[in-house]
Structure formats: C-alpha cells, structure tokens
Amino acid sequence: MLTRTSNIQLNSNPNNRQWWLAVIVSALVGAIIVYAAGVSPHAVATVGNGSSQLPPGINNVVRIGQLLYSPTTYSYVLPFEIASVVLLVAIVGAIVIGRED
C-alpha cells in the first residue's frame, strides 16, 4: 500500500498554471526564514570550532548533558528529544497500520 502503485488514475495536471505562485510563495517563505535567523539573538555569530567557545574543562558532551538535564533558561533539548521520539513512534505506527499483508 505504501510503496505499491495502484491502478487508480488521479485527476491531477502536472503542468499546473499556478506554478509561478508556488515559486513566489516559496521564495517569500525562504526569505522570511533567512531574515528571522539573521536577526535572532540566538543566531551563530562566529564560524569556527564549537569547542573553542567553551570554557576549559568542559567539552561538548558535558555541554549536551547540561542542556538535557539542567533547568536553565534555554533548556529545550529534552522536550525536543521527547517530541522526536513520539514522532518516530507515530511514523512507525502509521507504517505498520498502513501495510497490507
């Protein structure tokens, strides 16, 4: 079902006349994302080795652990990881339910 083709013909036109509208909207959304990332106070200001910005004695593994388990202001890593696991379970469940055996 998910990867098998069916014999049903869809009524869609691959040469849609509104392709230019899709291009304009896509470019506008892309420009908004680039602008928002540029003016964000959390944007990366320097390019280089990420470990060079950390204090001595703290490596990236320690920093990830601090972000995961410390109640700081910008501690969004743990909720993000929980959401990613929930979405992964939902995707696998949808594939299992949608399969024809």
Coordinates of C-alpha atoms in Angstrom, one line a residue:
M1 CA 0.0 0.0 0.0
L2 CA 2.7 2.5 0.9
T3 CA 5.1 1.6 -1.9
R4 CA 2.9 -0.3 -4.3
T5 CA 1.4 1.5 -7.2
S6 CA -2.4 1.4 -7.7
N7 CA -4.4 1.3 -10.9
I8 CA -6.4 4.3 -9.9
Q9 CA -5.8 7.4 -12.1
L10 CA -5.6 10.6 -10.3
N11 CA -7.2 13.7 -11.8
S12 CA -4.2 16.0 -11.5
N13 CA -2.4 18.1 -14.0
P14 CA 1.4 18.0 -13.7
N15 CA 1.5 21.2 -15.8
N16 CA -0.4 23.4 -13.4
R17 CA -0.7 27.1 -14.4
Q18 CA -0.1 28.3 -10.9
W19 CA 3.5 27.2 -10.7
W20 CA 4.7 30.8 -10.6
L21 CA 2.6 31.4 -7.5
A22 CA 4.2 28.4 -5.8
V23 CA 7.7 29.8 -6.7
I24 CA 6.8 33.2 -5.3
V25 CA 5.4 31.9 -2.1
S26 CA 8.4 29.5 -1.6
A27 CA 10.8 32.4 -2.2
L28 CA 8.9 34.6 0.3
V29 CA 8.9 31.9 3.0
G30 CA 12.6 31.2 2.4
A31 CA 13.4 34.9 2.7
I32 CA 11.4 35.2 5.9
I33 CA 13.3 32.2 7.4
V34 CA 16.6 33.7 6.4
Y35 CA 15.7 37.1 7.8
A36 CA 14.4 35.6 11.1
A37 CA 17.6 33.5 11.5
G38 CA 19.7 36.6 10.8
V39 CA 18.1 38.9 13.4
S40 CA 17.6 36.3 16.1
P41 CA 19.7 36.9 19.2
H42 CA 20.5 33.2 19.3
A43 CA 22.0 33.2 15.8
V44 CA 25.5 32.0 15.5
A45 CA 27.8 35.0 15.2
T46 CA 31.1 33.2 14.7
V47 CA 32.2 30.4 12.5
G48 CA 34.8 28.0 13.8
N49 CA 35.3 25.1 16.1
G50 CA 32.4 24.9 18.5
S51 CA 34.6 23.6 21.3
S52 CA 36.8 26.8 21.2
Q53 CA 33.9 28.8 22.7
L54 CA 33.5 26.5 25.7
P55 CA 35.4 27.1 28.9
P56 CA 38.4 24.9 29.6
G57 CA 37.5 21.5 31.1
I58 CA 34.0 21.4 29.5
N59 CA 33.7 19.6 26.3
N60 CA 30.7 19.2 24.0
V61 CA 29.4 16.0 25.7
V62 CA 29.4 17.8 29.1
R63 CA 27.5 20.7 27.5
I64 CA 24.9 18.5 25.9
G65 CA 24.4 16.8 29.3
Q66 CA 23.9 20.2 30.9
L67 CA 21.4 21.3 28.3
L68 CA 19.5 18.0 28.7
Y69 CA 19.2 17.9 32.5
S70 CA 19.7 21.4 33.8
P71 CA 16.7 23.8 34.4
T72 CA 18.3 26.7 32.6
T73 CA 16.5 29.4 30.6
Y74 CA 17.3 27.8 27.2
S75 CA 16.9 24.2 28.1
Y76 CA 14.8 23.0 25.2
V77 CA 16.9 19.9 24.3
L78 CA 15.0 17.4 26.4
P79 CA 11.5 18.4 25.2
F80 CA 12.8 18.3 21.7
E81 CA 14.2 14.8 22.1
I82 CA 10.9 13.6 23.7
A83 CA 9.0 15.1 20.7
S84 CA 11.3 13.4 18.3
V85 CA 10.8 10.0 19.9
V86 CA 7.0 10.5 19.9
L87 CA 7.1 11.4 16.2
L88 CA 9.3 8.4 15.4
V89 CA 6.8 6.1 17.1
A90 CA 3.9 7.7 15.3
I91 CA 5.6 7.3 11.9
V92 CA 6.4 3.6 12.6
G93 CA 2.8 3.1 13.8
A94 CA 1.4 4.6 10.7
I95 CA 3.6 2.4 8.5
V96 CA 2.5 -0.7 10.5
I97 CA -1.2 0.2 10.3
G98 CA -1.0 1.1 6.6
R99 CA 0.7 -2.1 5.5
E100 CA -1.3 -4.7 3.6
D101 CA -0.2 -8.2 4.5

